[in-house]
XYZ file of C-alpha atoms in Angstrom:
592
model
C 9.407 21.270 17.641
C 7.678 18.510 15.788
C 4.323 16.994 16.544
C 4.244 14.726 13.559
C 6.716 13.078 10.169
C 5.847 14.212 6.945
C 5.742 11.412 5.690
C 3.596 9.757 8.381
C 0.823 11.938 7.033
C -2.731 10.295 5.740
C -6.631 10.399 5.597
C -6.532 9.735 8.965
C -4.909 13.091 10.502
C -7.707 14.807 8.578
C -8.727 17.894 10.313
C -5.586 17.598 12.736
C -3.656 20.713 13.966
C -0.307 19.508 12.752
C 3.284 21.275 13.289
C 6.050 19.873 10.944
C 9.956 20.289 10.473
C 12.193 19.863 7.525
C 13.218 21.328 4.298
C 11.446 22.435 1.233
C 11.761 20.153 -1.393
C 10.050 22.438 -3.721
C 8.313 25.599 -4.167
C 5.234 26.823 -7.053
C 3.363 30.100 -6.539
C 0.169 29.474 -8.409
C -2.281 32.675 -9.015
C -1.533 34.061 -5.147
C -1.907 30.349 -3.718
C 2.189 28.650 -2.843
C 2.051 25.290 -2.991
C 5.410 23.792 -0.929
C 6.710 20.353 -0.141
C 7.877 19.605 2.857
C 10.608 16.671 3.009
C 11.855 14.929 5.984
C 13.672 11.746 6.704
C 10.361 10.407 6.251
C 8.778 11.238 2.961
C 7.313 15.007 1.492
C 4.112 16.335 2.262
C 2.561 19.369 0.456
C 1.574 22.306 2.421
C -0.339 25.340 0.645
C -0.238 28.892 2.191
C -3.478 30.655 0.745
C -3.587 34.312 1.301
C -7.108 34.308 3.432
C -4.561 33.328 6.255
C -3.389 36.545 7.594
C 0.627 36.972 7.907
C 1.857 34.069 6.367
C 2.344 35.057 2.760
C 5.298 37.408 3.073
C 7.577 34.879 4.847
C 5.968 31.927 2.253
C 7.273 34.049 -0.959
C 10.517 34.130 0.873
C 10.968 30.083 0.849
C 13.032 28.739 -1.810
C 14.731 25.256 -2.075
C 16.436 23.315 0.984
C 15.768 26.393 3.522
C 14.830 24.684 7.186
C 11.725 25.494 8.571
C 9.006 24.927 11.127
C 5.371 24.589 10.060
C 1.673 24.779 11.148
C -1.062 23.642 10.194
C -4.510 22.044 9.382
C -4.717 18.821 7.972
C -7.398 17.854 5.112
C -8.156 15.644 2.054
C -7.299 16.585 -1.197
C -9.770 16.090 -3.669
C -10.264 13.120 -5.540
C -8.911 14.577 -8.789
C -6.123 16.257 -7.455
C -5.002 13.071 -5.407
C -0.383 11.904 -6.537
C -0.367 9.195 -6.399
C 3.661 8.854 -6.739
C 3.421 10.158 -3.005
C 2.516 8.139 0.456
C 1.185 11.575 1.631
C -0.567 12.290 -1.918
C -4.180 12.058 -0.548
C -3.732 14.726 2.198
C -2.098 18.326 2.151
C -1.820 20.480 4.859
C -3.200 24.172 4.908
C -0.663 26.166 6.621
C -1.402 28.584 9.404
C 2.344 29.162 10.766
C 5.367 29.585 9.151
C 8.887 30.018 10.508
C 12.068 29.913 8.454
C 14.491 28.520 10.947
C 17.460 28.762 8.458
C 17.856 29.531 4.834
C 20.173 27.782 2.148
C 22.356 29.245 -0.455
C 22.414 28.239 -3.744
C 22.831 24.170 -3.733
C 25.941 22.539 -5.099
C 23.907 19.598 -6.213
C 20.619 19.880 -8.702
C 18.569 17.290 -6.712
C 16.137 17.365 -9.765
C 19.243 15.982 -12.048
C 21.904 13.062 -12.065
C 24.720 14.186 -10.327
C 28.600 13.182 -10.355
C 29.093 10.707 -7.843
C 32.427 13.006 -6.627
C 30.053 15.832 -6.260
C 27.785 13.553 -4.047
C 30.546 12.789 -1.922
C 31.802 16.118 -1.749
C 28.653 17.323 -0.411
C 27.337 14.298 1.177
C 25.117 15.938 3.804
C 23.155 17.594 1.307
C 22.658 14.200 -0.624
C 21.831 12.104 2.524
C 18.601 14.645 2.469
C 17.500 13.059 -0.696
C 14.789 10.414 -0.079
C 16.061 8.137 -1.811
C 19.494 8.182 -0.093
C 17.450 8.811 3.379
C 15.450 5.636 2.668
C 18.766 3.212 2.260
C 20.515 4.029 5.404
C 16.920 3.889 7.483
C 16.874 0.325 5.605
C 20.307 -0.512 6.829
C 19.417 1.081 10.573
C 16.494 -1.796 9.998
C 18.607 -4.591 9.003
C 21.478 -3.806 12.084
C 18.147 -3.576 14.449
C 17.301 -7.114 13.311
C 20.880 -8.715 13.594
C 21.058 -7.866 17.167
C 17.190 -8.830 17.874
C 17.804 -12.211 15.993
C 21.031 -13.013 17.775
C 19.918 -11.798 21.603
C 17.117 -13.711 21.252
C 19.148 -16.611 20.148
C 21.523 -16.186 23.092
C 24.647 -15.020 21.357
C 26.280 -11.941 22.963
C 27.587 -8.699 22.251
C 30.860 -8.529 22.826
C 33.162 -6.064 22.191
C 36.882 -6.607 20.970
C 40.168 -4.267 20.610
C 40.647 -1.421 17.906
C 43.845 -1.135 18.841
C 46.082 -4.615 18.118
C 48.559 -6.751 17.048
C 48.166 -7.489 12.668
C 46.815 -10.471 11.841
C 47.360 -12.414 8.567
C 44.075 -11.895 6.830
C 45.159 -11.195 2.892
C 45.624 -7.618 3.037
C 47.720 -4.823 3.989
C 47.107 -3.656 7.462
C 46.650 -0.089 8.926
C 49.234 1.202 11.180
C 48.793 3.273 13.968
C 51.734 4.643 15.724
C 52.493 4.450 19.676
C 53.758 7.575 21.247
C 54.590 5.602 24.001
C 56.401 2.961 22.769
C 58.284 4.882 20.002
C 59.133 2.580 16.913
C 55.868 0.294 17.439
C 52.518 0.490 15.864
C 49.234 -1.065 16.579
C 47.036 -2.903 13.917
C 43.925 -1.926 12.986
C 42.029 -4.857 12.945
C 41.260 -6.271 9.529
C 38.681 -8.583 11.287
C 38.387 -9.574 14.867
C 39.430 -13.108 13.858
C 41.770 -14.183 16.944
C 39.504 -12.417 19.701
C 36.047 -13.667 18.874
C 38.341 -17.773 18.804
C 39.768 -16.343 22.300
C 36.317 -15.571 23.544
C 35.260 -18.984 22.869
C 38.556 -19.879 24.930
C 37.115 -18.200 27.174
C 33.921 -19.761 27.549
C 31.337 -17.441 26.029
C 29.711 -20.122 23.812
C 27.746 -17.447 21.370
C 29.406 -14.352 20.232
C 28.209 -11.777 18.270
C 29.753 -8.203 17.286
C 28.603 -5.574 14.270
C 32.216 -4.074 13.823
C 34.268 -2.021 11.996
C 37.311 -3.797 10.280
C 39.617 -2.354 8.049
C 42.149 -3.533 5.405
C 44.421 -1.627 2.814
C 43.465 -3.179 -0.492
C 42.908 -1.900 -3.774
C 39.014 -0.998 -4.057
C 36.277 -1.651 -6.184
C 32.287 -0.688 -6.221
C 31.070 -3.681 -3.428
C 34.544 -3.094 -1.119
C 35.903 -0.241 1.298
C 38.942 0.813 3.510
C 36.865 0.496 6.579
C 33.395 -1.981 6.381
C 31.504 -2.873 8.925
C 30.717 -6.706 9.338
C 28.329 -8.889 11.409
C 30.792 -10.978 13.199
C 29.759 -14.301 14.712
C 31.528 -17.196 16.741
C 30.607 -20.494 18.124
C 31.318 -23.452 19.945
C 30.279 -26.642 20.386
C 28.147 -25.987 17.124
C 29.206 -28.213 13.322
C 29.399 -26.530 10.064
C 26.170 -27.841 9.190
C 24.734 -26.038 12.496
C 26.892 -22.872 12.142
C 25.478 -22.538 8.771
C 21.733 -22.992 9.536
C 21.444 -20.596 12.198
C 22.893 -17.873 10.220
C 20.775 -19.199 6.827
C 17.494 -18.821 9.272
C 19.067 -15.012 9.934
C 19.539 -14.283 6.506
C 15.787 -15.774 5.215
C 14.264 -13.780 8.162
C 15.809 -10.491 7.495
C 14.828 -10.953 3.608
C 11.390 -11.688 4.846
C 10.712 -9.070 7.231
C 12.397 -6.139 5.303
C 11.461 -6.936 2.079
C 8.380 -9.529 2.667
C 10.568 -12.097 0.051
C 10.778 -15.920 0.721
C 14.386 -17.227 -0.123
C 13.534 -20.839 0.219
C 16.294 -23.109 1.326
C 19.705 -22.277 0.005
C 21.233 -24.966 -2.016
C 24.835 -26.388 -1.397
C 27.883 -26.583 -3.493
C 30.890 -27.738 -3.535
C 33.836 -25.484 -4.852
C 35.033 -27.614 -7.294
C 31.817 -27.867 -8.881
C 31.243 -24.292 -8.900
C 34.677 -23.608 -10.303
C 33.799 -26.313 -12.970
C 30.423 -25.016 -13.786
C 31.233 -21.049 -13.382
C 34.220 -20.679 -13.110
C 33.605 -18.537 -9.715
C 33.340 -19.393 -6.029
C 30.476 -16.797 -5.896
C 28.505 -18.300 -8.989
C 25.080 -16.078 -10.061
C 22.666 -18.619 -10.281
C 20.503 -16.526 -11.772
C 22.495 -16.323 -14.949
C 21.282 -19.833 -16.663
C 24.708 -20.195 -19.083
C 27.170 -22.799 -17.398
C 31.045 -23.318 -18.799
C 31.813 -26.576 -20.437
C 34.447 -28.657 -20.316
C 35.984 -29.983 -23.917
C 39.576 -30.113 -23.769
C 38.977 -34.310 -24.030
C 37.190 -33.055 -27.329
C 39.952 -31.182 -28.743
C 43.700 -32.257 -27.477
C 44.686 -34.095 -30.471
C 43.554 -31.353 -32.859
C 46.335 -29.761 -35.037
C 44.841 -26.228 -33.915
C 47.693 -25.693 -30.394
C 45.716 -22.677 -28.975
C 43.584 -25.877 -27.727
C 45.285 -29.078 -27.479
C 48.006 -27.121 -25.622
C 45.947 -26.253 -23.008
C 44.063 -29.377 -23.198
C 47.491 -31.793 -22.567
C 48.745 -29.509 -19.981
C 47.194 -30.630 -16.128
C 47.271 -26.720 -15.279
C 45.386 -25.785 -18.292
C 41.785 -25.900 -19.223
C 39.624 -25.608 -22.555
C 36.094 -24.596 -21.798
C 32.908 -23.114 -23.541
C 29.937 -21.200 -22.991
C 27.319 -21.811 -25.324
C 25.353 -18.562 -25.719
C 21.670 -17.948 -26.615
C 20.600 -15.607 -29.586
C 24.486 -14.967 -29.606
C 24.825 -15.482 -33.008
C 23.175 -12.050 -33.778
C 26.584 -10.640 -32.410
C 28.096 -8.379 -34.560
C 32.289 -9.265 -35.248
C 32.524 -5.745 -33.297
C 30.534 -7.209 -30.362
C 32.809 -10.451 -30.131
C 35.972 -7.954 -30.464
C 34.852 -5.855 -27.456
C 34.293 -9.495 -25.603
C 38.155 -10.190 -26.308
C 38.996 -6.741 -24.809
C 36.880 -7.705 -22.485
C 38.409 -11.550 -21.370
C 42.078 -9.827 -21.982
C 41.783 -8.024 -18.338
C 41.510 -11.448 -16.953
C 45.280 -12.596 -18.774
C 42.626 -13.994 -21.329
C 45.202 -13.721 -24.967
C 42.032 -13.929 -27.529
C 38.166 -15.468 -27.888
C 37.800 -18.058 -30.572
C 34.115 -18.458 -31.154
C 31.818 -20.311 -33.840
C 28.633 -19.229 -34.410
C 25.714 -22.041 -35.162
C 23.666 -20.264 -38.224
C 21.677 -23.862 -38.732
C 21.615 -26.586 -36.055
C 20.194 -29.133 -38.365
C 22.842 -28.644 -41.243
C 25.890 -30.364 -38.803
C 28.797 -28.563 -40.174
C 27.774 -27.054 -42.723
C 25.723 -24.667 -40.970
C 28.252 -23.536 -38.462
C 30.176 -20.068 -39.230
C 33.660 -19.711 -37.279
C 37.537 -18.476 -38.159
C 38.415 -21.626 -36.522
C 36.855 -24.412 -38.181
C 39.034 -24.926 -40.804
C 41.222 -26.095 -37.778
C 38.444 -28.745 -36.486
C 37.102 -31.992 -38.189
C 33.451 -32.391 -39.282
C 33.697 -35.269 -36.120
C 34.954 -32.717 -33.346
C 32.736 -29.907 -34.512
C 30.029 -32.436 -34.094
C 30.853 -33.139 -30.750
C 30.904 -29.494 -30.020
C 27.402 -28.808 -30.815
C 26.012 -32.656 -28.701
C 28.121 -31.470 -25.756
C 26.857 -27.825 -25.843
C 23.821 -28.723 -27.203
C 23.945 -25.485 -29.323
C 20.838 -24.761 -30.725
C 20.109 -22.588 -34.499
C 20.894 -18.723 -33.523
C 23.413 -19.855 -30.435
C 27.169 -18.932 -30.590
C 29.896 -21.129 -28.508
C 32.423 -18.630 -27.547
C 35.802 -21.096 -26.352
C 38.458 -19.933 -23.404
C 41.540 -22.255 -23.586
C 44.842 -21.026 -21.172
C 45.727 -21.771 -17.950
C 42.589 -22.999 -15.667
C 42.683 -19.870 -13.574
C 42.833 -17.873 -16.228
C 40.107 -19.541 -18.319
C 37.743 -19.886 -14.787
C 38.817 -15.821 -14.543
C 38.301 -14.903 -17.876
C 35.280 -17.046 -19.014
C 33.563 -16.733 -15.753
C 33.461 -12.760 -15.959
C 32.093 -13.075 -19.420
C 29.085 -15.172 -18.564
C 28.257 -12.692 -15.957
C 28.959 -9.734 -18.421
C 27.084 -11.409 -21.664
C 24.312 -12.121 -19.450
C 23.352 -8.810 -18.451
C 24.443 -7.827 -21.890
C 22.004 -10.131 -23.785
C 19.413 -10.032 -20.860
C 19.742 -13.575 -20.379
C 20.167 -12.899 -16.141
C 16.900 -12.647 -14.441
C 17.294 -9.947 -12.242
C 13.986 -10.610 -10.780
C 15.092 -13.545 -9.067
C 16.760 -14.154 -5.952
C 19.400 -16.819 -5.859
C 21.024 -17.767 -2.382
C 23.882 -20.495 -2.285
C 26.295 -22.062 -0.180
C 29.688 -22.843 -1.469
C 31.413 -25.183 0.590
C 34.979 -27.777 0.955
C 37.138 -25.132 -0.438
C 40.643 -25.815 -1.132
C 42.970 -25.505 2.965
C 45.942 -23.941 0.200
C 46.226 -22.753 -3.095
C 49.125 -22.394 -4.643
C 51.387 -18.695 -6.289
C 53.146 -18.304 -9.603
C 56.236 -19.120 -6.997
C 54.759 -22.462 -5.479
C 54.087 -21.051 -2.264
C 51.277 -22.110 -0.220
C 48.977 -20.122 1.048
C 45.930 -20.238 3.060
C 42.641 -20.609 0.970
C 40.506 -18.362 3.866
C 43.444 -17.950 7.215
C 45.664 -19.934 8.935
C 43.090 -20.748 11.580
C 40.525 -22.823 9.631
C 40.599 -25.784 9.908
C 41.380 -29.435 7.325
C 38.759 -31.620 7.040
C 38.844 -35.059 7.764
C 42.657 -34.759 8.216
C 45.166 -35.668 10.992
C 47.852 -33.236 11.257
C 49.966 -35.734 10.056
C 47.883 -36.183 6.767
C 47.781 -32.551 6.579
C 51.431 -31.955 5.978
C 51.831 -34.910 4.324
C 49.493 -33.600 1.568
C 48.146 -30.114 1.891
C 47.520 -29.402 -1.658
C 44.569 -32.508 -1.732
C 43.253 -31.464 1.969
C 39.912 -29.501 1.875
C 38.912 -27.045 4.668
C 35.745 -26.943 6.590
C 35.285 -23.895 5.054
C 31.961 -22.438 3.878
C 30.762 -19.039 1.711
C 26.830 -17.353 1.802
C 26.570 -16.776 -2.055
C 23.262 -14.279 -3.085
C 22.781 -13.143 -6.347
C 26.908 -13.603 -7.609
C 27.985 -11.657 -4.055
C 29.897 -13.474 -1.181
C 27.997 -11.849 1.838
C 29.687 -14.089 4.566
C 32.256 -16.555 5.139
C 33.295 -18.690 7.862
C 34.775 -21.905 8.900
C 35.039 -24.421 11.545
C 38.420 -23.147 13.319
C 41.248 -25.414 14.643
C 41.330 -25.948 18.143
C 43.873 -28.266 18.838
C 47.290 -26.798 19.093
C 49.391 -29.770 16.953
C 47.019 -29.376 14.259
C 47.661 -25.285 14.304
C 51.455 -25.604 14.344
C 51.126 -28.225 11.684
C 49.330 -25.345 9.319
C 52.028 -22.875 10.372
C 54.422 -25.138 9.325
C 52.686 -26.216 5.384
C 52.390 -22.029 5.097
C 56.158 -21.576 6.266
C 55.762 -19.993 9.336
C 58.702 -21.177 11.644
C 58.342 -21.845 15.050
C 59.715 -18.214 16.220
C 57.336 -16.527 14.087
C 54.233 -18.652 15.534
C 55.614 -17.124 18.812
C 56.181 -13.435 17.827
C 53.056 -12.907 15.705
C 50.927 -15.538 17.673
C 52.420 -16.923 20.713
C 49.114 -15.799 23.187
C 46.914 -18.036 20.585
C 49.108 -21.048 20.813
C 49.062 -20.685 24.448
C 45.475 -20.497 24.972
C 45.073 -23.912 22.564
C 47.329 -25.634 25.596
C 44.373 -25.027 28.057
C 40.958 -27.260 27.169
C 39.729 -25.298 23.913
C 36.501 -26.271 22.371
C 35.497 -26.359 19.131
C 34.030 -23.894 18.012
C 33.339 -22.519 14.041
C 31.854 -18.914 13.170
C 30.900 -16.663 10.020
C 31.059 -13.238 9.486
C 28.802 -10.989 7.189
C 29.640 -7.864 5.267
C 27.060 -5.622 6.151
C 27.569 -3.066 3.873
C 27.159 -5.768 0.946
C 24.314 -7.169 2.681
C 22.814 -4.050 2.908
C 23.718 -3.181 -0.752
C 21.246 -5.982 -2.001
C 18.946 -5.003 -0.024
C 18.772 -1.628 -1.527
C 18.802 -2.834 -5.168
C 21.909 -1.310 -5.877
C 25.720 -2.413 -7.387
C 27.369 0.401 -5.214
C 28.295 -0.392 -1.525
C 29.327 3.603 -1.246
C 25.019 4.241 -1.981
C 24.555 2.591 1.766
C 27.556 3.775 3.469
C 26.572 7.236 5.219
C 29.933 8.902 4.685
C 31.885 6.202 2.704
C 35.496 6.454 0.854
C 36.447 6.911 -2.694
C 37.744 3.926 -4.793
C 41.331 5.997 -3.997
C 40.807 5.705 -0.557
C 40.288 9.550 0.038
C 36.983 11.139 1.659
C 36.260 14.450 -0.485
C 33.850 15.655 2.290
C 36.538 16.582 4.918
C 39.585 15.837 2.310
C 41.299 12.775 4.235
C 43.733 11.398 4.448
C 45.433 14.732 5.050
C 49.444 15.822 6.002
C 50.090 15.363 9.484
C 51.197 17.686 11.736
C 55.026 18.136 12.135
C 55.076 18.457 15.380
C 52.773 15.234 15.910
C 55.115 13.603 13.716
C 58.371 14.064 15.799
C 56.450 13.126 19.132
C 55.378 10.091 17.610
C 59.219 9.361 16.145
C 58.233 9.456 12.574
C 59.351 10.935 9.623
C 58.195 11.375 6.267
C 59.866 10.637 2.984
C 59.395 11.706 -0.326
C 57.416 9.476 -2.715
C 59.327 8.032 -5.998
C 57.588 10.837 -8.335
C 58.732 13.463 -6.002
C 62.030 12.277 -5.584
C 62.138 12.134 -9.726
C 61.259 15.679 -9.751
């Protein structure tokens, strides 16, 4: 129906006999000439219908916004003074010669010329998919999947698919059930990642893997996560950390180059501690140039206990981020910052502002100095190295709570104050995480899952000390995201039992929940390591935007609900008793 895209139109096609399909993006009748654009996936072009062309102006007056139709026509150059330039088409137009209005459009629920509601997007997502700039993400994120899988075939990983329908898998969230007619009483797992299949397939011999596949996992949501994601899954073996990590850098710089002609460089390396230290955050935004500081040796024999209670306790940590231009914050600006660092478990912000470097004490302005002496408040501004106009704003609690708290507020001040470049691109990797970390119980847990494995460790030495053993463990950092993780996985069956046994899973619940991986280790495993992308997050960067629902074609709310077709919805009774289930009544209904 077609011959050509709009917005494949230029100086070229001049005098071409063009037909085009789409939607009118807009309509203007000017003194017996109409003037449309023409939008498709591709970009708008303007067609005019001029009355000297017999039979087309009765159906023209007709069009109005978002009807479908077909049209005809010439192509020629617009003159020089009447070339847009805010349009790829905007030195051509197209005189029209046929005109057929395949289907018309009521009234639109959305004003594409306005901001609307993001529920109203999603309730009417197919009409705001049609908007170019909506049409332009998801033909960026087609790009990006069309380069995974050229990047990897050509690399000689393949595509292999895994089971929807499985067994759960301990991967930090809740998983999604799906009932078995069959086998009344049982219920498969959606997977939450393919994790155990793509370390089978390496079992099995298939050195490089490679999937892009949906996982899902029933967590509580936020702008960059959804129910159901889809990630760029990746396994190896016979392949080191080091080697895992630059074949997928290489993937990574090469998409950035080729979709958006930008030069990462090589990523940098750090280790978690330090980026805990320095950040506070195992996904630090290097762009951001403020750093936390460590003075709890500065302050644990002052008088002032908000401090030296924190700073004497081996849990607790007193840190500092020394803020540019911060002084000029109004008391109502550092009030909103407590609010702020209180989310985090964060119980108030001392701060002291530094009016006059050069005056030492006396030109420092803070509630709390009355607390300090002349010699620690000295030793506050050499170890900051606060400048005149700077304010030191002080987190002192528990050091999760203080990496929580003060490592949200750098990000937030320095978007605030403008001190984040958001030109910039900053890749990182983020490696020898913690193999455990520890609940307010003093339960282990694993850092990433149960399957990566210790570094450097016997298993032995692992359950001898699993609170001091790192993992061989590594996180793609860009721009304050995590867009992949991965790890070198344990092969050897002893050492897998042995990290069972640290996370308190007895010997009859290896077997239950993974008896068939404990088996396979018996039978000349390799090692092999992997790393899995988000795409959708990937993809989000990409785009420019914060939102991972703006690249998703028909994405979730932050409730978990799709307004579009209104799901999840009540089942069916009948479904319901052939499956063997029944429904009970939440706690607010049963209140009722």
């Amino acid at each position: 129906m077609r011959s050509i895209y709009c917005g494949h139109l230029n100086k070229s096609h001049v005098d071409q006999e063009v037909t085009l399909c789409g939607w009118i993006n807009k309509r203007r009748d000017l003194g017996g000439l109409i003037f449309v654009d023409v939008r498709d996936r591709e970009g708008l072009v303007q067609v005019v219908f001029d009355p000297e062309v017999e039979g087309l102006m009765d159906v023209a007056n007709k069009l109005r916004q978002e009807f479908c139709v077909q049209v005809k026509g010439v192509v020629r150059a617009r003159p020089d003074s009447q070339v847009n330039k805010d349009m790829s088409t905007g030195e051509v137009e197209i005189l029209g010669t046929g005109l057929e209005i395949i289907n018309r459009s009521d009234a639109l629920p959305l004003d594409f010329n306005q901001q609307n509601s993001e529920e109203r997007r999603l309730k009417y997502r197919y009409l705001d998919l049609r908007r170019l700039e909506m049409s332009d993400r998801i033909k960026l994120r087609a790009k990006a999947t069309s380069f995974v899988r050229r990047f990897l075939d050509s690399n000689d990983f393949l595509d292999i698919e895994t089971p929807v329908l499985t067994k759960a898998t301990p991967e930090g969230a809740r998983d999604y059930l799906v009932p078995s007619r069959v086998h009344h009483g049982s219920f498969y797992a959606l997977p939450q990642s393919p994790q155990l299949f793509k370390q089978l397939l390496m079992m099995s011999g298939f050195d490089r893997y490679y999937q892009i596949v949906k996982c899902f996992r029933d967590e509580d949501l936020r702008a960059d996560r959804q129910p159901e994601f889809t990630q760029i899954d990746i396994e190896t073996s016979f392949m080191s950390s080091d080697q895992v990590r630059g074949v997928t850098e290489k993937l990574i710089r090469d998409m950035w180059q080729e979709l958006l002609n930008v030069d990462l460089g090589e990523f940098p390396v750090m280790a978690y501690s330090e980026a805990m230290r320095r950040f506070g955050s195992d996904k630090p935004d290097l762009r951001n140039p403020m750093e936390l500081i460590d003075v709890a040796d500065l302050v644990k024999d002052v008088e002032f206990k908000v401090f030296s209670g924190p700073a004497n306790d081996e849990k607790g940590r007193v840190a500092v981020l020394s803020v540019p231009g911060g002084a000029s914050l109004s008391r109502k600006q550092i009030d909103e910052y407590t609010k702020f660092i209180g989310i985090y478990g964060a119980k108030g912000l001392a701060w002291m502002k530094v009016n006059d470097r050069d005056a030492g004490v006396e030109g420092v302005q803070s509630p709390i100095a009355k607390f300090l002496n002349e010699e620690v408040i000295t030793a506050l501004l050499e170890r900051t190295n606060a400048q005149t106009g700077d304010i030191i704003l002080f987190g002192a609690d528990s050091r999760n709570v203080v990496n929580e708290a003060m490592g949200a507020l750098r990000l937030k001040i320095g978007l605030d104050l403008e001190l984040t470049d958001l030109t910039k691109w900053a890749p990182l990797w983020v490696v020898d995480f913690p193999m455990f970390e520890e609940d307010d119980e003093g339960n282990l847990h694993a850092v990433h899952h149960p399957f990566t494995a210790p570094k450097d460790v016997s298993p032995e030495e692992l359950e001898a000390n699993p609170a001091g053993t790192l993992s061989d463990a590594y996180d793609m950092v860009l721009n304050g995201y995590e867009v992949g993780g991965g790890s070198v996985r344990i092969h050897n069956n002893a050492m897998q039992q042995a990290a069972f046994r640290v996370l308190g899973i007895n010997e009859q619940e290896q077997q239950d929940k993974f008896g068939f991986l404990l088996d396979a280790l018996k039978y000349g495993t390799p090692p092999h390591a992997g790393l899995a992308f988000g795409l959708d997050r990937l993809v989000m960067l990409l785009c420019g935007t914060d939102n991972i629902r703006d690249v998703i074609a028909f994405p979730k709310t932050t409730q978990a609900s799709c307004l579009m077709t209104d799901a999840p919805s009540v089942a069916n009774p009948d479904a319901l008793q052939e499956l063997g289930i029944g429904v009970t009544a939440s706690e607010s209904e049963q209140s009722e």
